[in-house]
């Protein structure tokens, strides 16, 4: 379950109660979201045949390999990576690890990875909606060459899993020509809104109960009003000069979730000279560095704290820290607090869906398209020209 405190640590500069504009905009924003063609993510996956296919393949992969290499970048990897880190132990290495590639272009990294994989049986899941992303292509080609030397064609058909567009792109051609195993990314779901589609679900199914994740997300349409309230509040804060949002976590496991949030908000609303710059901090570590800025620096920031609820009898140091920090920062930096009842798959599913809605509402309040990313395409284009 999620609960929200958008009031206690907010400065008086923003007040939304009885605000006509809030209600007027709400109607049009909800309508715009409904009319958008890129909202496939709103219908949480319920197709039992597909869910079965994902789970069956994931368990085949686990039975026949010692790890799964996931190749992708941006929305095609970030969500899976964030949840993988969130659900795995920081001290006991997972008996079946996910290993990532294609999100960077270091030769040394790929070489080291290949030499690590030499003595291992592994599977590979390459994920790219366009099928043309450079970082992904480079890593895929190198690992494919390596796998071709190691496995027979028959084995490659089991060990290579391609997640891409259902009709177009080089990867789809690879599926057709070589009869590789594949999943289809729905047309109406963009990268950063795709973690609850085959993009994130297949690799995650080797680690967690994806049905619970999906059922949490299904329940989260109940947070529609809260998501709009949060989006509207962000916009109001922005209008008062708060142009940076700091996502704050107190559990190190949530750090990559913040990276996912940064991508979701930055790519959804950072366009046409508008938008709030998302950053993140891990407390209390960062209170001993960036904390100084939040307390006394340029007042352009507001914070959104992701808090995990605690059901013990005793007051927990972490809760005391959150209250104390929000209270101390409040004179200078206002805070929202979003509380998760636990860190289960179900609750994380709710949290993801809540942020999907908020990011889309937020971009619509900024009057930009939440679902395109022309800025990201621009650098890809330039690189392609040069290469
Ligand atoms: O959110 C997005 O759409 C982007 O971050 C893409 O996911 C990213 O650029 C990777 O694109 P592709 O899946 O086409 O390789």
Short mmCIF file of C-alpha atoms and ligand atoms in Angstrom, two decimals:
data_model
loop_
_atom_site.label_atom_id
_atom_site.label_comp_id
_atom_site.label_asym_id
_atom_site.label_seq_id
_atom_site.Cartn_x
_atom_site.Cartn_y
_atom_site.Cartn_z
CA UNK A 1 0.00 0.00 0.00
CA UNK A 2 1.10 3.57 -0.64
CA UNK A 3 0.33 6.66 1.39
CA UNK A 4 1.19 10.26 0.72
CA UNK A 5 2.09 13.30 2.75
CA UNK A 6 2.10 16.34 0.49
CA UNK A 7 1.50 18.80 3.31
CA UNK A 8 3.48 18.47 6.54
CA UNK A 9 6.84 19.52 5.14
CA UNK A 10 5.61 21.92 2.48
CA UNK A 11 6.23 25.63 2.72
CA UNK A 12 3.27 28.04 2.60
CA UNK A 13 4.33 29.15 -0.86
CA UNK A 14 2.15 26.43 -2.39
CA UNK A 15 -1.47 25.81 -1.54
CA UNK A 16 -3.79 23.72 -3.63
CA UNK A 17 -6.94 23.41 -1.52
CA UNK A 18 -10.04 24.88 -3.25
CA UNK A 19 -7.97 25.78 -6.23
CA UNK A 20 -10.17 26.26 -9.33
CA UNK A 21 -7.27 25.83 -11.72
CA UNK A 22 -6.47 22.46 -10.17
CA UNK A 23 -9.95 21.17 -10.94
CA UNK A 24 -10.23 22.76 -14.37
CA UNK A 25 -6.92 21.38 -15.56
CA UNK A 26 -7.66 17.98 -14.08
CA UNK A 27 -10.50 17.32 -16.47
CA UNK A 28 -8.50 18.22 -19.55
CA UNK A 29 -5.34 16.40 -18.39
CA UNK A 30 -7.26 13.19 -17.67
CA UNK A 31 -8.89 13.46 -21.10
CA UNK A 32 -5.57 14.06 -22.86
CA UNK A 33 -4.04 11.01 -21.19
CA UNK A 34 -7.02 8.90 -22.21
CA UNK A 35 -6.72 10.07 -25.81
CA UNK A 36 -2.97 9.51 -26.10
CA UNK A 37 -2.03 6.61 -28.38
CA UNK A 38 1.05 5.73 -26.27
CA UNK A 39 -0.70 4.59 -23.13
CA UNK A 40 -0.56 0.82 -23.61
CA UNK A 41 1.03 0.67 -20.13
CA UNK A 42 -2.28 1.77 -18.56
CA UNK A 43 -3.80 -1.63 -19.34
CA UNK A 44 -1.68 -3.71 -16.98
CA UNK A 45 -0.75 -7.03 -18.61
CA UNK A 46 -3.42 -9.68 -17.97
CA UNK A 47 -2.86 -11.92 -20.97
CA UNK A 48 -2.40 -15.28 -19.20
CA UNK A 49 -0.91 -16.96 -22.27
CA UNK A 50 1.82 -14.35 -22.48
CA UNK A 51 2.45 -14.37 -18.73
CA UNK A 52 2.79 -18.18 -18.87
CA UNK A 53 5.17 -17.90 -21.83
CA UNK A 54 7.35 -15.39 -19.95
CA UNK A 55 7.47 -17.49 -16.78
CA UNK A 56 8.08 -20.76 -18.65
CA UNK A 57 10.97 -19.31 -20.64
CA UNK A 58 12.45 -17.68 -17.52
CA UNK A 59 12.44 -20.98 -15.69
CA UNK A 60 13.99 -22.76 -18.70
CA UNK A 61 16.73 -20.13 -18.67
CA UNK A 62 17.34 -20.69 -14.95
CA UNK A 63 17.49 -24.44 -15.35
CA UNK A 64 19.91 -24.35 -18.27
CA UNK A 65 22.23 -21.45 -17.44
CA UNK A 66 24.16 -19.94 -14.62
CA UNK A 67 23.27 -16.37 -15.55
CA UNK A 68 21.28 -14.22 -18.00
CA UNK A 69 23.00 -11.41 -19.88
CA UNK A 70 20.56 -8.53 -20.44
CA UNK A 71 21.52 -6.15 -23.25
CA UNK A 72 19.74 -2.82 -23.54
CA UNK A 73 19.91 0.87 -22.64
CA UNK A 74 17.55 3.57 -21.33
CA UNK A 75 13.99 2.36 -21.02
CA UNK A 76 15.01 -1.01 -22.40
CA UNK A 77 17.14 -1.80 -19.34
CA UNK A 78 16.73 0.73 -16.54
CA UNK A 79 13.48 -0.59 -15.05
CA UNK A 80 14.71 -4.18 -14.91
CA UNK A 81 18.05 -3.10 -13.45
CA UNK A 82 16.35 -0.96 -10.79
CA UNK A 83 14.03 -3.75 -9.64
CA UNK A 84 16.76 -6.36 -9.81
CA UNK A 85 18.87 -4.26 -7.42
CA UNK A 86 15.88 -3.50 -5.24
CA UNK A 87 14.89 -7.14 -4.72
CA UNK A 88 18.31 -8.75 -4.44
CA UNK A 89 20.45 -9.03 -1.36
CA UNK A 90 23.38 -6.67 -0.98
CA UNK A 91 25.42 -9.33 0.80
CA UNK A 92 24.36 -12.76 -0.46
CA UNK A 93 25.06 -12.92 -4.19
CA UNK A 94 22.11 -14.15 -6.18
CA UNK A 95 22.54 -17.79 -7.26
CA UNK A 96 21.20 -16.76 -10.67
CA UNK A 97 22.53 -13.28 -11.50
CA UNK A 98 21.42 -10.91 -14.23
CA UNK A 99 24.42 -9.34 -15.93
CA UNK A 100 23.99 -6.15 -17.92
CA UNK A 101 25.62 -4.96 -21.14
CA UNK A 102 24.87 -2.48 -23.91
CA UNK A 103 24.17 0.42 -21.55
CA UNK A 104 27.71 1.75 -22.05
CA UNK A 105 30.46 1.52 -24.64
CA UNK A 106 33.53 0.46 -22.70
CA UNK A 107 35.54 -2.13 -24.67
CA UNK A 108 37.27 -3.22 -21.49
CA UNK A 109 33.89 -4.00 -19.89
CA UNK A 110 32.80 -6.20 -22.80
CA UNK A 111 36.13 -8.00 -22.96
CA UNK A 112 36.05 -8.74 -19.26
CA UNK A 113 32.45 -9.91 -19.54
CA UNK A 114 33.30 -12.28 -22.38
CA UNK A 115 36.19 -13.76 -20.48
CA UNK A 116 33.92 -14.19 -17.41
CA UNK A 117 31.38 -16.02 -19.60
CA UNK A 118 33.95 -18.37 -21.18
CA UNK A 119 33.49 -21.15 -18.66
CA UNK A 120 29.78 -20.51 -18.09
CA UNK A 121 26.57 -21.65 -19.68
CA UNK A 122 24.44 -18.57 -20.17
CA UNK A 123 21.49 -17.09 -22.06
CA UNK A 124 21.23 -13.66 -23.61
CA UNK A 125 18.23 -11.31 -23.73
CA UNK A 126 18.71 -8.39 -26.10
CA UNK A 127 16.08 -5.67 -25.72
CA UNK A 128 15.55 -2.82 -28.16
CA UNK A 129 12.29 -1.46 -29.48
CA UNK A 130 13.88 0.27 -32.46
CA UNK A 131 16.50 -2.41 -32.96
CA UNK A 132 18.92 0.30 -34.06
CA UNK A 133 20.35 1.63 -30.79
CA UNK A 134 24.09 1.72 -31.15
CA UNK A 135 25.25 0.69 -27.69
CA UNK A 136 22.86 -2.27 -27.74
CA UNK A 137 23.91 -3.32 -31.25
CA UNK A 138 27.64 -3.26 -30.42
CA UNK A 139 27.23 -5.40 -27.30
CA UNK A 140 24.84 -7.79 -29.03
CA UNK A 141 27.15 -8.33 -32.01
CA UNK A 142 30.17 -9.03 -29.81
CA UNK A 143 28.32 -11.44 -27.56
CA UNK A 144 26.58 -13.10 -30.49
CA UNK A 145 29.94 -13.75 -32.19
CA UNK A 146 31.19 -15.27 -28.96
CA UNK A 147 28.07 -17.42 -28.54
CA UNK A 148 28.26 -18.67 -32.12
CA UNK A 149 31.65 -20.18 -31.31
CA UNK A 150 30.36 -21.75 -28.12
CA UNK A 151 26.90 -23.09 -29.04
CA UNK A 152 25.27 -24.95 -31.93
CA UNK A 153 22.58 -23.22 -34.02
CA UNK A 154 19.95 -25.32 -32.31
CA UNK A 155 21.17 -24.20 -28.89
CA UNK A 156 21.35 -20.55 -29.96
CA UNK A 157 17.63 -20.71 -30.76
CA UNK A 158 16.98 -21.47 -27.10
CA UNK A 159 19.67 -19.29 -25.56
CA UNK A 160 19.07 -16.06 -27.47
CA UNK A 161 15.92 -14.22 -26.53
CA UNK A 162 15.13 -11.11 -28.55
CA UNK A 163 12.68 -8.52 -27.24
CA UNK A 164 11.82 -6.04 -29.98
CA UNK A 165 9.16 -4.56 -32.24
CA UNK A 166 6.80 -7.12 -33.69
CA UNK A 167 7.38 -6.20 -37.36
CA UNK A 168 10.29 -3.82 -37.88
CA UNK A 169 14.00 -3.54 -37.22
CA UNK A 170 17.21 -5.50 -37.54
CA UNK A 171 16.48 -7.56 -34.44
CA UNK A 172 13.14 -8.72 -35.80
CA UNK A 173 14.93 -9.74 -39.00
CA UNK A 174 17.36 -11.74 -36.86
CA UNK A 175 14.42 -13.52 -35.24
CA UNK A 176 12.91 -14.36 -38.61
CA UNK A 177 16.16 -15.40 -40.31
CA UNK A 178 17.56 -17.46 -37.45
CA UNK A 179 14.38 -18.53 -35.68
CA UNK A 180 15.54 -17.06 -32.38
CA UNK A 181 13.13 -17.02 -29.45
CA UNK A 182 11.39 -13.63 -29.20
CA UNK A 183 9.01 -11.37 -27.35
CA UNK A 184 7.13 -8.50 -29.01
CA UNK A 185 7.16 -4.99 -27.53
CA UNK A 186 3.68 -3.47 -27.97
CA UNK A 187 3.54 -0.47 -30.34
CA UNK A 188 1.77 1.67 -27.77
CA UNK A 189 4.37 1.35 -24.97
CA UNK A 190 7.50 3.53 -25.02
CA UNK A 191 10.84 2.61 -23.40
CA UNK A 192 10.55 4.33 -20.02
CA UNK A 193 6.97 3.10 -19.53
CA UNK A 194 7.87 -0.49 -20.39
CA UNK A 195 9.14 -2.18 -17.23
CA UNK A 196 5.77 -3.89 -16.70
CA UNK A 197 5.72 -5.20 -20.28
CA UNK A 198 7.81 -8.06 -21.73
CA UNK A 199 10.77 -5.64 -21.67
CA UNK A 200 11.17 -5.81 -17.89
CA UNK A 201 8.99 -8.79 -17.07
CA UNK A 202 10.98 -11.48 -18.85
CA UNK A 203 14.39 -10.88 -17.23
CA UNK A 204 12.71 -10.11 -13.91
CA UNK A 205 10.76 -13.38 -14.04
CA UNK A 206 14.09 -15.16 -13.49
CA UNK A 207 14.29 -13.34 -10.13
CA UNK A 208 10.86 -12.46 -8.71
CA UNK A 209 7.14 -13.23 -8.79
CA UNK A 210 6.03 -11.04 -11.68
CA UNK A 211 2.36 -11.82 -11.07
CA UNK A 212 2.56 -9.99 -7.73
CA UNK A 213 4.25 -7.03 -9.40
CA UNK A 214 1.47 -6.90 -11.99
CA UNK A 215 -1.28 -7.23 -9.44
CA UNK A 216 0.15 -4.29 -7.45
CA UNK A 217 0.21 -2.20 -10.63
CA UNK A 218 -3.38 -3.21 -11.39
CA UNK A 219 -4.49 -1.93 -8.02
CA UNK A 220 -2.66 1.36 -8.45
CA UNK A 221 -5.25 3.00 -10.68
CA UNK A 222 -6.79 3.77 -7.26
CA UNK A 223 -3.95 6.33 -6.88
CA UNK A 224 -5.01 8.33 -9.92
CA UNK A 225 -6.08 11.37 -7.85
CA UNK A 226 -2.91 11.25 -5.72
CA UNK A 227 -0.80 11.03 -8.86
CA UNK A 228 -2.52 14.08 -10.30
CA UNK A 229 -2.20 15.95 -7.00
CA UNK A 230 1.53 15.20 -6.87
CA UNK A 231 1.99 16.23 -10.51
CA UNK A 232 0.09 19.48 -9.96
CA UNK A 233 2.04 20.21 -6.77
CA UNK A 234 5.35 19.70 -8.64
CA UNK A 235 4.20 22.17 -11.28
CA UNK A 236 3.19 24.71 -8.62
CA UNK A 237 6.56 24.34 -6.92
CA UNK A 238 8.22 24.86 -10.31
CA UNK A 239 6.17 28.04 -10.80
CA UNK A 240 7.66 29.24 -7.51
CA UNK A 241 11.22 28.69 -8.72
CA UNK A 242 11.67 25.10 -7.53
CA UNK A 243 13.15 23.75 -10.74
CA UNK A 244 14.98 20.74 -9.27
CA UNK A 245 13.36 17.71 -7.64
CA UNK A 246 15.52 15.60 -5.38
CA UNK A 247 14.30 12.00 -4.96
CA UNK A 248 15.48 10.91 -1.52
CA UNK A 249 15.90 7.33 -0.34
CA UNK A 250 17.16 5.91 2.93
CA UNK A 251 17.67 2.33 1.68
CA UNK A 252 20.64 1.77 -0.59
CA UNK A 253 18.67 -0.86 -2.52
CA UNK A 254 16.42 1.94 -3.79
CA UNK A 255 19.25 3.91 -5.40
CA UNK A 256 18.73 2.41 -8.86
CA UNK A 257 14.99 2.94 -8.52
CA UNK A 258 15.87 6.64 -8.32
CA UNK A 259 17.82 6.30 -11.57
CA UNK A 260 14.68 4.84 -13.14
CA UNK A 261 12.65 7.78 -11.77
CA UNK A 262 15.17 10.26 -13.14
CA UNK A 263 14.82 8.80 -16.61
CA UNK A 264 11.03 8.66 -16.38
CA UNK A 265 10.62 12.31 -15.42
CA UNK A 266 13.53 13.80 -17.39
CA UNK A 267 12.53 12.17 -20.68
CA UNK A 268 8.82 12.76 -20.14
CA UNK A 269 8.87 16.47 -19.34
CA UNK A 270 12.35 17.85 -20.11
CA UNK A 271 11.64 19.36 -23.51
CA UNK A 272 10.75 22.67 -25.21
CA UNK A 273 12.80 24.53 -22.56
CA UNK A 274 10.54 23.22 -19.79
CA UNK A 275 10.55 20.66 -17.01
CA UNK A 276 11.94 19.95 -13.56
CA UNK A 277 15.46 18.51 -13.33
CA UNK A 278 15.33 15.24 -11.33
CA UNK A 279 18.28 14.37 -9.09
CA UNK A 280 18.58 11.83 -6.29
CA UNK A 281 20.29 11.40 -2.96
CA UNK A 282 20.87 8.53 -0.57
CA UNK A 283 20.48 9.59 3.03
CA UNK A 284 21.89 9.83 5.50
CA UNK A 285 25.12 9.46 3.48
CA UNK A 286 24.46 12.49 1.28
CA UNK A 287 23.40 14.70 4.17
CA UNK A 288 27.10 14.92 4.84
CA UNK A 289 27.72 16.38 1.40
CA UNK A 290 24.75 17.73 -0.59
CA UNK A 291 22.78 18.25 2.63
CA UNK A 292 24.52 21.60 3.08
CA UNK A 293 23.05 22.82 -0.21
CA UNK A 294 19.51 21.67 0.64
CA UNK A 295 19.71 23.44 3.98
CA UNK A 296 21.24 26.75 2.91
CA UNK A 297 22.03 26.83 -0.82
CA UNK A 298 20.20 28.27 -3.80
CA UNK A 299 16.49 27.61 -3.04
CA UNK A 300 15.62 25.98 -6.35
CA UNK A 301 15.00 22.48 -5.00
CA UNK A 302 12.16 20.46 -3.51
CA UNK A 303 12.45 16.91 -2.26
CA UNK A 304 10.36 13.78 -2.65
CA UNK A 305 11.21 11.22 0.00
CA UNK A 306 10.48 7.52 -0.59
CA UNK A 307 9.90 6.09 2.86
CA UNK A 308 9.48 2.45 3.88
CA UNK A 309 6.97 1.91 6.66
CA UNK A 310 8.03 0.18 9.81
CA UNK A 311 5.67 -1.87 11.96
CA UNK A 312 7.70 -2.30 15.13
CA UNK A 313 6.76 -1.14 18.61
CA UNK A 314 9.82 1.00 18.94
CA UNK A 315 10.41 4.18 17.00
CA UNK A 316 13.00 3.53 14.32
CA UNK A 317 16.11 5.65 13.84
CA UNK A 318 15.29 5.88 10.12
CA UNK A 319 11.82 7.40 10.81
CA UNK A 320 13.34 9.83 13.28
CA UNK A 321 15.94 10.77 10.66
CA UNK A 322 13.31 11.33 7.95
CA UNK A 323 11.21 13.58 10.20
CA UNK A 324 14.21 15.49 11.48
CA UNK A 325 15.69 16.03 8.02
CA UNK A 326 12.38 17.12 6.45
CA UNK A 327 11.76 19.46 9.37
CA UNK A 328 15.26 20.92 9.19
CA UNK A 329 15.14 21.34 5.41
CA UNK A 330 11.63 22.79 5.40
CA UNK A 331 12.69 26.38 6.08
CA UNK A 332 14.64 26.22 2.83
CA UNK A 333 13.63 23.12 0.86
CA UNK A 334 10.09 21.71 0.99
CA UNK A 335 9.50 17.94 0.98
CA UNK A 336 6.83 15.44 -0.07
CA UNK A 337 6.83 12.04 1.59
CA UNK A 338 5.60 8.91 -0.19
CA UNK A 339 5.36 5.90 2.12
CA UNK A 340 5.41 2.27 0.96
CA UNK A 341 3.93 -0.22 3.42
CA UNK A 342 6.77 -2.63 2.50
CA UNK A 343 9.17 -3.46 -0.29
CA UNK A 344 7.22 -6.41 -1.70
CA UNK A 345 6.68 -7.03 -5.43
CA UNK A 346 3.05 -5.97 -4.97
CA UNK A 347 3.87 -2.59 -3.40
CA UNK A 348 6.66 -1.90 -5.86
CA UNK A 349 4.16 -2.62 -8.67
CA UNK A 350 1.88 0.02 -7.14
CA UNK A 351 4.74 2.48 -6.85
CA UNK A 352 5.78 2.05 -10.49
CA UNK A 353 2.26 2.61 -11.76
CA UNK A 354 1.81 5.63 -9.49
CA UNK A 355 4.95 7.21 -10.97
CA UNK A 356 3.93 6.32 -14.55
CA UNK A 357 0.73 8.28 -13.98
CA UNK A 358 2.49 11.18 -12.22
CA UNK A 359 5.13 11.56 -14.94
CA UNK A 360 2.52 11.53 -17.69
CA UNK A 361 0.28 14.04 -15.82
CA UNK A 362 3.27 16.20 -15.06
CA UNK A 363 4.39 16.40 -18.69
CA UNK A 364 0.83 17.20 -19.76
CA UNK A 365 0.74 20.02 -17.19
CA UNK A 366 3.93 21.35 -18.79
CA UNK A 367 2.09 21.08 -22.12
CA UNK A 368 4.65 18.73 -23.66
CA UNK A 369 4.28 15.21 -25.07
CA UNK A 370 5.04 12.77 -22.22
CA UNK A 371 5.85 9.93 -24.60
CA UNK A 372 8.44 11.20 -27.06
CA UNK A 373 12.16 11.89 -26.51
CA UNK A 374 13.42 13.95 -29.46
CA UNK A 375 16.49 14.98 -27.46
CA UNK A 376 17.62 11.37 -27.07
CA UNK A 377 17.08 10.67 -30.75
CA UNK A 378 19.24 13.69 -31.69
CA UNK A 379 22.47 12.26 -30.25
CA UNK A 380 21.72 8.80 -31.66
CA UNK A 381 21.33 10.33 -35.12
CA UNK A 382 24.63 12.25 -34.88
CA UNK A 383 26.50 9.13 -33.79
CA UNK A 384 25.00 7.05 -36.57
CA UNK A 385 26.09 9.67 -39.15
CA UNK A 386 29.68 9.59 -37.91
CA UNK A 387 29.90 5.83 -37.77
O1 LIG B 1 12.49 5.77 -23.01
C1 LIG B 1 12.92 5.60 -24.12
O2 LIG B 1 12.16 5.48 -25.12
C2 LIG B 1 14.42 5.50 -24.40
O3 LIG B 1 15.14 5.62 -23.22
C3 LIG B 1 14.73 4.15 -25.07
O4 LIG B 1 14.25 3.11 -24.25
C4 LIG B 1 16.24 3.96 -25.29
O5 LIG B 1 16.74 5.01 -26.05
C5 LIG B 1 16.51 2.62 -25.99
O6 LIG B 1 15.82 2.53 -27.20
P1 LIG B 1 15.57 1.15 -27.92
O7 LIG B 1 14.68 0.31 -27.08
O8 LIG B 1 14.94 1.50 -29.22
O9 LIG B 1 16.92 0.50 -28.09
#
